Tab-separated table of C-alpha atoms in Angstrom:
chain	number	residue	atom	x	y	z
A	1	ASP	CA	-0.080	0.138	0.044
A	2	GLN	CA	1.890	2.592	-1.724
A	3	GLN	CA	0.280	6.086	-0.108
A	4	VAL	CA	3.456	8.242	-1.685
A	5	LYS	CA	3.478	7.506	-4.902
A	6	GLN	CA	6.439	8.535	-7.950
A	7	ASN	CA	4.998	7.183	-11.394
A	8	SER	CA	8.215	8.210	-13.005
A	9	PRO	CA	11.308	5.973	-12.189
A	10	SER	CA	13.432	8.371	-14.333
A	11	LEU	CA	13.636	11.369	-16.342
A	12	SER	CA	16.015	12.861	-18.451
A	13	VAL	CA	16.035	16.769	-19.879
A	14	GLN	CA	18.492	19.192	-21.888
A	15	GLU	CA	20.431	21.552	-19.851
A	16	GLY	CA	18.882	24.721	-19.195
A	17	ARG	CA	15.610	23.968	-20.267
A	18	ILE	CA	12.669	23.054	-17.334
A	19	SER	CA	12.693	19.805	-15.405
A	20	ILE	CA	9.118	18.942	-13.775
A	21	LEU	CA	8.974	15.996	-11.118
A	22	ASN	CA	5.422	14.663	-9.997
A	23	CYS	CA	4.345	12.468	-7.001
A	24	ASP	CA	0.574	11.253	-6.127
A	25	TYR	CA	-0.074	11.037	-2.431
A	26	THR	CA	-3.489	8.445	-0.677
A	27	ASN	CA	-3.254	9.653	2.074
A	28	SER	CA	-5.787	12.466	3.295
A	29	MET	CA	-4.017	12.949	6.865
A	30	PHE	CA	-1.040	14.536	5.069
A	31	ASP	CA	-0.805	17.895	5.480
A	32	TYR	CA	3.221	19.012	4.971
A	33	PHE	CA	5.132	17.677	1.354
A	34	LEU	CA	8.878	17.970	1.274
A	35	TRP	CA	11.196	16.659	-1.709
A	36	TYR	CA	14.639	15.684	-0.969
A	37	LYS	CA	17.942	15.219	-3.476
A	38	LYS	CA	20.021	12.014	-2.887
A	39	TYR	CA	23.421	11.791	-4.524
A	40	PRO	CA	25.108	7.980	-4.615
A	41	ALA	CA	26.916	7.162	-1.477
A	42	GLU	CA	25.136	10.009	0.398
A	43	GLY	CA	22.154	10.884	2.482
A	44	PRO	CA	19.158	12.134	1.387
A	45	THR	CA	19.231	16.340	1.688
A	46	PHE	CA	16.551	18.644	1.677
A	47	LEU	CA	16.094	20.616	-1.015
A	48	ILE	CA	12.397	22.386	-0.019
A	49	SER	CA	8.891	21.943	1.803
A	50	ILE	CA	5.397	22.927	1.013
A	51	SER	CA	2.806	23.228	3.969
A	52	SER	CA	-0.884	22.028	3.038
A	53	ILE	CA	-2.301	25.975	3.260
A	54	LYS	CA	0.074	26.885	0.273
A	55	ASP	CA	-0.584	25.643	-3.163
A	56	LYS	CA	3.596	27.062	-4.110
A	57	ASN	CA	6.652	27.472	-2.690
A	58	GLU	CA	9.220	28.929	-4.123
A	59	ASP	CA	13.101	28.860	-3.264
A	60	GLY	CA	16.142	30.306	-6.447
A	61	ARG	CA	15.489	27.964	-9.326
A	62	PHE	CA	13.124	25.236	-7.318
A	63	THR	CA	9.607	25.904	-6.984
A	64	VAL	CA	6.913	22.983	-5.732
A	65	PHE	CA	3.485	23.263	-6.450
A	66	LEU	CA	0.303	21.846	-4.244
A	67	ASN	CA	-2.897	20.663	-5.916
A	68	LYS	CA	-4.834	19.202	-2.411
A	69	SER	CA	-7.906	18.322	-4.496
A	70	ALA	CA	-5.906	16.272	-6.558
A	71	LYS	CA	-3.739	14.708	-3.883
A	72	HIS	CA	-0.602	15.985	-6.099
A	73	LEU	CA	2.595	17.340	-6.143
A	74	SER	CA	5.211	18.270	-8.687
A	75	LEU	CA	8.711	19.828	-8.213
A	76	HIS	CA	10.105	22.560	-11.162
A	77	ILE	CA	13.455	23.377	-11.490
A	78	VAL	CA	14.010	25.608	-14.262
A	79	PRO	CA	16.868	26.225	-15.695
A	80	SER	CA	17.891	22.969	-14.996
A	81	GLN	CA	21.650	21.949	-14.517
A	82	PRO	CA	24.080	18.889	-15.012
A	83	GLY	CA	24.747	19.148	-11.196
A	84	ASP	CA	21.097	18.564	-10.521
A	85	SER	CA	21.446	14.928	-11.647
A	86	ALA	CA	20.687	12.620	-8.499
A	87	VAL	CA	17.029	10.849	-7.419
A	88	TYR	CA	14.637	13.055	-6.325
A	89	PHE	CA	12.455	11.585	-3.633
A	90	CYS	CA	8.740	12.999	-2.633
A	91	ALA	CA	8.125	12.830	1.020
A	92	ALA	CA	5.288	13.170	3.389
A	93	GLY	CA	3.668	13.339	7.152
A	94	PRO	CA	0.800	14.714	8.869
A	95	ASN	CA	0.372	18.195	10.168
A	96	SER	CA	3.810	19.793	12.541
A	97	GLY	CA	3.424	20.144	15.933
A	98	GLY	CA	3.153	16.126	16.178
A	99	SER	CA	4.717	14.532	18.824
A	100	ASN	CA	6.759	12.072	16.438
A	101	TYR	CA	6.899	13.042	12.831
A	102	LYS	CA	7.935	10.195	10.006
A	103	LEU	CA	7.647	11.056	6.653
A	104	THR	CA	6.236	8.874	3.833
A	105	PHE	CA	8.491	8.795	1.041
A	106	GLY	CA	8.087	7.744	-2.781
A	107	LYS	CA	10.470	5.464	-4.035
A	108	GLY	CA	12.147	8.256	-5.848
A	109	THR	CA	12.610	9.695	-9.314
A	110	LEU	CA	16.546	9.559	-11.052
A	111	LEU	CA	16.460	13.074	-12.960
A	112	THR	CA	19.440	13.346	-15.250
A	113	VAL	CA	20.277	16.301	-17.002
A	114	ASN	CA	22.128	16.607	-19.838
A	115	PRO	CA	24.747	19.280	-20.680
B	1	GLU	CA	28.428	22.090	12.530
B	2	THR	CA	29.244	18.356	12.318
B	3	GLY	CA	26.270	17.098	10.418
B	4	VAL	CA	25.117	13.462	11.229
B	5	THR	CA	27.229	10.925	10.827
B	6	GLN	CA	26.858	7.376	10.490
B	7	SER	CA	29.272	4.238	11.438
B	8	PRO	CA	30.478	1.977	9.270
B	9	THR	CA	29.209	2.861	5.624
B	10	HIS	CA	29.506	-0.960	4.955
B	11	LEU	CA	29.224	-4.389	6.833
B	12	ILE	CA	28.594	-7.722	5.846
B	13	LYS	CA	26.769	-10.324	7.891
B	14	THR	CA	25.965	-13.750	7.418
B	15	ARG	CA	22.068	-14.808	8.148
B	16	GLY	CA	21.170	-15.186	11.938
B	17	GLN	CA	23.850	-12.963	12.941
B	18	GLN	CA	23.152	-9.380	15.524
B	19	VAL	CA	24.035	-5.945	14.117
B	20	THR	CA	24.637	-2.628	15.114
B	21	LEU	CA	25.144	0.539	13.750
B	22	ARG	CA	25.520	3.414	14.982
B	23	CYS	CA	24.880	7.808	14.548
B	24	SER	CA	25.618	10.865	15.674
B	25	SER	CA	23.074	13.712	15.578
B	26	GLN	CA	23.772	17.130	14.238
B	27	SER	CA	24.914	19.668	16.829
B	28	GLY	CA	21.435	21.330	17.974
B	29	HIS	CA	19.581	18.274	17.806
B	30	ASN	CA	17.943	15.946	20.578
B	31	THR	CA	16.231	13.556	18.035
B	32	VAL	CA	16.947	11.087	15.857
B	33	SER	CA	15.075	8.569	13.391
B	34	TRP	CA	15.717	6.006	11.804
B	35	TYR	CA	14.764	4.451	7.661
B	36	GLN	CA	15.337	1.381	6.241
B	37	GLN	CA	16.575	1.888	2.464
B	38	ALA	CA	15.924	-1.235	0.250
B	39	LEU	CA	16.705	-1.420	-3.488
B	40	GLY	CA	14.399	0.358	-5.298
B	41	GLN	CA	12.837	1.712	-2.913
B	42	GLY	CA	11.872	5.285	-1.035
B	43	PRO	CA	12.933	5.402	3.249
B	44	GLN	CA	11.007	3.802	5.297
B	45	PHE	CA	10.572	5.050	9.034
B	46	ILE	CA	11.598	2.383	11.583
B	47	PHE	CA	11.326	4.566	14.648
B	48	GLN	CA	12.217	7.263	16.531
B	49	TYR	CA	14.167	7.943	19.909
B	50	TYR	CA	13.950	11.192	21.689
B	51	ARG	CA	15.402	11.829	25.422
B	52	GLU	CA	16.562	8.684	25.287
B	53	GLU	CA	13.348	6.348	24.659
B	54	GLU	CA	11.454	4.917	22.049
B	55	ASN	CA	9.188	7.766	20.357
B	56	GLY	CA	7.092	6.119	17.943
B	57	ARG	CA	7.800	2.862	15.255
B	58	GLY	CA	6.414	2.138	12.186
B	59	ASN	CA	6.044	-1.857	10.830
B	60	PHE	CA	8.999	-2.981	11.461
B	61	PRO	CA	9.371	-6.437	14.204
B	62	PRO	CA	11.082	-6.467	17.748
B	63	ARG	CA	14.048	-7.683	16.511
B	64	PHE	CA	14.579	-4.540	15.630
B	65	SER	CA	15.612	-2.073	18.627
B	66	GLY	CA	17.360	1.078	19.322
B	67	LEU	CA	19.197	3.182	22.146
B	68	GLN	CA	19.844	6.636	22.216
B	69	PHE	CA	22.383	8.193	24.564
B	70	PRO	CA	22.485	11.298	26.806
B	71	ASN	CA	24.154	13.298	24.111
B	72	TYR	CA	21.730	12.136	21.588
B	73	SER	CA	23.565	9.553	19.258
B	74	SER	CA	21.724	6.739	18.505
B	75	GLU	CA	22.705	2.861	17.893
B	76	LEU	CA	20.269	0.568	15.817
B	77	ASN	CA	20.505	-2.963	16.529
B	78	VAL	CA	18.825	-5.704	14.442
B	79	ASN	CA	18.905	-9.252	16.070
B	80	ALA	CA	18.463	-12.693	13.778
B	81	LEU	CA	19.350	-10.586	10.634
B	82	GLU	CA	17.129	-12.504	7.442
B	83	LEU	CA	17.999	-11.864	4.014
B	84	ASP	CA	14.998	-8.981	3.666
B	85	ASP	CA	17.212	-7.094	6.237
B	86	SER	CA	20.181	-6.098	3.066
B	87	ALA	CA	19.516	-2.384	2.301
B	88	LEU	CA	20.742	1.075	3.383
B	89	TYR	CA	20.022	2.769	6.823
B	90	LEU	CA	19.891	5.814	7.298
B	91	CYS	CA	19.872	7.641	10.262
B	92	ALA	CA	18.092	11.026	10.381
B	93	SER	CA	18.610	13.862	13.069
B	94	SER	CA	15.979	16.470	13.710
B	95	LEU	CA	15.344	19.871	16.432
B	96	ASP	CA	13.035	18.520	17.707
B	97	PRO	CA	10.127	15.266	17.519
B	98	GLY	CA	7.729	16.892	15.742
B	99	ALA	CA	9.691	18.615	13.409
B	100	GLU	CA	9.212	18.051	9.645
B	101	LYS	CA	12.545	18.739	8.699
B	102	LEU	CA	14.964	16.353	8.959
B	103	PHE	CA	18.973	15.795	8.306
B	104	PHE	CA	20.157	12.561	6.707
B	105	GLY	CA	23.269	11.229	7.086
B	106	SER	CA	24.991	8.800	4.539
B	107	GLY	CA	23.799	5.789	5.787
B	108	THR	CA	25.303	2.063	5.553
B	109	GLN	CA	24.947	-0.863	3.592
B	110	LEU	CA	23.839	-3.484	5.022
B	111	SER	CA	24.506	-6.872	3.229
B	112	VAL	CA	23.328	-10.122	4.692
B	113	LEU	CA	24.834	-13.621	3.061
Protein backbone atom coordinates (compact mmCIF):
# COMPACT_ATOMS: atom_id res chain seq x y z
CA ASP A 1 0.00 0.00 0.00
CA GLN A 2 2.04 2.89 -1.33
CA GLN A 3 0.78 6.14 0.12
CA VAL A 4 3.25 8.31 -1.78
CA LYS A 5 3.81 7.50 -5.43
CA GLN A 6 6.39 8.73 -7.87
CA ASN A 7 5.31 7.07 -11.08
CA SER A 8 8.31 8.09 -13.19
CA PRO A 9 11.42 6.12 -12.21
CA SER A 10 13.57 8.35 -14.39
CA LEU A 11 13.57 11.63 -16.28
CA SER A 12 16.10 13.03 -18.73
CA VAL A 13 16.26 16.72 -19.70
CA GLN A 14 18.64 19.07 -21.48
CA GLU A 15 20.65 21.61 -19.56
CA GLY A 16 18.81 24.92 -19.36
CA ARG A 17 15.36 23.39 -19.83
CA ILE A 18 12.71 22.82 -17.19
CA SER A 19 12.59 19.60 -15.15
CA ILE A 20 9.19 18.61 -13.76
CA LEU A 21 9.02 15.81 -11.22
CA ASN A 22 5.64 14.54 -10.11
CA CYS A 23 4.29 12.95 -6.97
CA ASP A 24 0.86 11.65 -5.95
CA TYR A 25 -0.38 10.74 -2.50
CA THR A 26 -3.38 8.89 -1.16
CA ASN A 27 -3.47 9.66 2.57
CA SER A 28 -5.67 12.67 3.36
CA MET A 29 -3.91 13.03 6.71
CA PHE A 30 -0.76 14.23 4.99
CA ASP A 31 -0.38 17.92 5.60
CA TYR A 32 3.23 18.71 4.87
CA PHE A 33 5.30 17.75 1.86
CA LEU A 34 9.01 17.77 1.20
CA TRP A 35 11.42 17.05 -1.62
CA TYR A 36 14.78 15.50 -0.93
CA LYS A 37 17.69 15.09 -3.33
CA LYS A 38 20.07 12.16 -3.10
CA TYR A 39 23.45 11.73 -4.73
CA PRO A 40 25.10 8.29 -4.85
CA ALA A 41 26.82 7.31 -1.60
CA GLU A 42 25.25 10.25 0.25
CA GLY A 43 22.17 10.60 2.40
CA PRO A 44 19.09 12.49 1.19
CA THR A 45 19.41 16.26 1.54
CA PHE A 46 16.44 18.53 2.09
CA LEU A 47 15.54 20.61 -0.94
CA ILE A 48 12.20 22.35 -0.49
CA SER A 49 8.93 21.88 1.36
CA ILE A 50 5.33 23.05 1.27
CA SER A 51 2.54 23.13 3.80
CA SER A 52 -0.99 22.21 2.80
CA ILE A 53 -2.17 25.77 3.43
CA LYS A 54 -0.16 26.88 0.40
CA ASP A 55 -0.30 25.87 -3.24
CA LYS A 56 3.15 27.07 -4.23
CA ASN A 57 6.54 27.56 -2.65
CA GLU A 58 9.59 28.92 -4.42
CA ASP A 59 13.27 28.81 -3.56
CA GLY A 60 15.61 30.01 -6.27
CA ARG A 61 15.45 27.63 -9.22
CA PHE A 62 13.15 25.25 -7.36
CA THR A 63 9.36 25.58 -7.11
CA VAL A 64 6.96 23.10 -5.57
CA PHE A 65 3.28 23.15 -6.51
CA LEU A 66 0.57 21.45 -4.45
CA ASN A 67 -2.90 20.52 -5.70
CA LYS A 68 -4.71 19.22 -2.64
CA SER A 69 -7.91 18.28 -4.42
CA ALA A 70 -5.97 16.09 -6.82
CA LYS A 71 -3.56 14.91 -4.08
CA HIS A 72 -0.72 15.82 -6.40
CA LEU A 73 2.46 17.80 -6.09
CA SER A 74 5.22 18.63 -8.49
CA LEU A 75 8.75 19.99 -8.32
CA HIS A 76 9.89 22.34 -11.06
CA ILE A 77 13.57 23.05 -11.62
CA VAL A 78 14.31 25.99 -13.91
CA PRO A 79 16.81 26.14 -15.48
CA SER A 80 18.09 22.60 -15.03
CA GLN A 81 21.84 22.16 -14.51
CA PRO A 82 24.03 19.04 -14.80
CA GLY A 83 24.68 19.24 -11.06
CA ASP A 84 20.97 18.65 -10.49
CA SER A 85 21.39 15.06 -11.71
CA ALA A 86 20.36 12.96 -8.71
CA VAL A 87 17.51 10.87 -7.31
CA TYR A 88 14.64 13.05 -6.08
CA PHE A 89 12.37 11.75 -3.33
CA CYS A 90 8.95 13.10 -2.56
CA ALA A 91 8.00 12.76 1.12
CA ALA A 92 4.87 13.50 3.10
CA GLY A 93 3.99 13.83 6.74
CA PRO A 94 1.11 14.73 9.04
CA ASN A 95 0.41 18.14 10.51
CA SER A 96 3.46 19.62 12.22
CA GLY A 97 3.59 19.78 15.96
CA GLY A 98 3.01 16.10 16.43
CA SER A 99 4.88 14.27 19.12
CA ASN A 100 6.71 11.91 16.82
CA TYR A 101 7.10 13.12 13.31
CA LYS A 102 7.65 10.52 10.60
CA LEU A 103 7.91 10.91 6.85
CA THR A 104 6.50 8.61 4.19
CA PHE A 105 8.65 8.56 1.06
CA GLY A 106 8.02 7.75 -2.57
CA LYS A 107 10.37 5.45 -4.48
CA GLY A 108 12.22 8.33 -6.09
CA THR A 109 12.83 9.66 -9.59
CA LEU A 110 16.29 9.63 -11.15
CA LEU A 111 16.83 12.96 -12.90
CA THR A 112 19.58 13.20 -15.50
CA VAL A 113 20.43 16.63 -16.87
CA ASN A 114 22.44 16.38 -20.07
CA PRO A 115 24.95 19.11 -20.94
CA GLU B 1 28.43 22.73 12.80
CA THR B 2 28.86 18.99 12.29
CA GLY B 3 26.33 17.06 10.28
CA VAL B 4 24.87 13.61 10.89
CA THR B 5 27.54 10.92 10.83
CA GLN B 6 27.00 7.18 10.61
CA SER B 7 29.29 4.19 11.07
CA PRO B 8 30.24 1.87 9.60
CA THR B 9 29.63 2.81 5.96
CA HIS B 10 29.43 -0.79 4.80
CA LEU B 11 28.84 -4.06 6.62
CA ILE B 12 28.52 -7.69 5.58
CA LYS B 13 26.81 -10.19 7.88
CA THR B 14 25.38 -13.67 7.58
CA ARG B 15 21.82 -14.72 8.25
CA GLY B 16 21.06 -15.14 11.95
CA GLN B 17 23.77 -12.78 13.15
CA GLN B 18 23.24 -9.55 15.04
CA VAL B 19 24.36 -6.07 13.96
CA THR B 20 24.75 -2.65 15.58
CA LEU B 21 24.78 0.55 13.56
CA ARG B 22 25.78 3.92 15.01
CA CYS B 23 24.74 7.50 14.44
CA SER B 24 25.83 10.88 15.76
CA SER B 25 23.18 13.55 15.43
CA GLN B 26 23.72 17.02 14.05
CA SER B 27 24.83 19.61 16.59
CA GLY B 28 21.81 21.07 18.42
CA HIS B 29 19.46 18.22 17.44
CA ASN B 30 17.91 16.09 20.20
CA THR B 31 15.86 13.66 18.11
CA VAL B 32 17.05 10.77 15.98
CA SER B 33 15.02 8.73 13.52
CA TRP B 34 16.07 5.61 11.65
CA TYR B 35 14.96 4.67 8.15
CA GLN B 36 15.52 1.58 6.03
CA GLN B 37 15.95 2.00 2.28
CA ALA B 38 15.73 -1.25 0.32
CA LEU B 39 17.00 -1.36 -3.24
CA GLY B 40 14.69 0.55 -5.58
CA GLN B 41 12.51 1.80 -2.72
CA GLY B 42 12.17 5.00 -0.78
CA PRO B 43 13.30 5.22 2.84
CA GLN B 44 10.90 3.56 5.27
CA PHE B 45 10.48 4.76 8.88
CA ILE B 46 11.75 2.31 11.51
CA PHE B 47 11.52 4.34 14.75
CA GLN B 48 12.31 7.63 16.41
CA TYR B 49 14.26 8.26 19.62
CA TYR B 50 13.84 11.26 21.90
CA ARG B 51 15.08 11.72 25.47
CA GLU B 52 16.67 8.28 25.30
CA GLU B 53 13.36 6.53 24.69
CA GLU B 54 11.59 5.15 21.66
CA ASN B 55 9.08 7.75 20.57
CA GLY B 56 7.20 6.20 17.68
CA ARG B 57 7.71 3.08 15.59
CA GLY B 58 6.96 1.98 12.03
CA ASN B 59 5.98 -1.45 10.81
CA PHE B 60 9.14 -3.30 11.86
CA PRO B 61 9.40 -6.40 14.10
CA PRO B 62 10.80 -6.26 17.66
CA ARG B 63 14.15 -7.66 16.52
CA PHE B 64 14.79 -4.09 15.35
CA SER B 65 15.67 -2.12 18.47
CA GLY B 66 17.53 1.03 19.32
CA LEU B 67 19.17 3.18 21.91
CA GLN B 68 19.73 6.88 22.36
CA PHE B 69 22.47 8.22 24.61
CA PRO B 70 22.62 11.40 26.71
CA ASN B 71 24.66 13.12 23.98
CA TYR B 72 21.76 12.33 21.56
CA SER B 73 23.77 9.82 19.54
CA SER B 74 21.95 6.61 18.72
CA GLU B 75 22.35 2.94 17.86
CA LEU B 76 20.20 0.65 15.74
CA ASN B 77 20.38 -3.03 16.62
CA VAL B 78 19.03 -5.81 14.48
CA ASN B 79 18.90 -9.37 15.83
CA ALA B 80 18.50 -12.63 13.93
CA LEU B 81 19.34 -11.05 10.60
CA GLU B 82 17.36 -12.12 7.56
CA LEU B 83 18.26 -11.81 3.90
CA ASP B 84 15.55 -9.14 3.45
CA ASP B 85 17.32 -6.94 6.00
CA SER B 86 19.88 -6.12 3.32
CA ALA B 87 19.39 -2.40 2.77
CA LEU B 88 20.77 1.08 3.29
CA TYR B 89 20.07 2.20 6.86
CA LEU B 90 19.71 5.93 7.22
CA CYS B 91 19.85 7.93 10.41
CA ALA B 92 18.20 11.35 10.50
CA SER B 93 18.32 13.96 13.21
CA SER B 94 15.95 16.83 13.86
CA LEU B 95 15.57 19.75 16.24
CA ASP B 96 12.71 18.10 18.12
CA PRO B 97 10.30 15.17 17.74
CA GLY B 98 7.73 17.28 15.87
CA ALA B 99 10.10 18.90 13.40
CA GLU B 100 9.28 18.26 9.77
CA LYS B 101 12.75 18.72 8.36
CA LEU B 102 15.04 15.76 8.81
CA PHE B 103 18.77 15.89 8.24
CA PHE B 104 20.16 12.58 7.03
CA GLY B 105 23.52 10.89 7.34
CA SER B 106 25.12 9.05 4.42
CA GLY B 107 23.86 5.72 5.68
CA THR B 108 25.20 2.24 6.41
CA GLN B 109 24.92 -0.28 3.60
CA LEU B 110 24.15 -3.66 5.19
CA SER B 111 24.43 -6.86 3.19
CA VAL B 112 23.11 -10.09 4.70
CA LEU B 113 24.39 -13.27 3.04
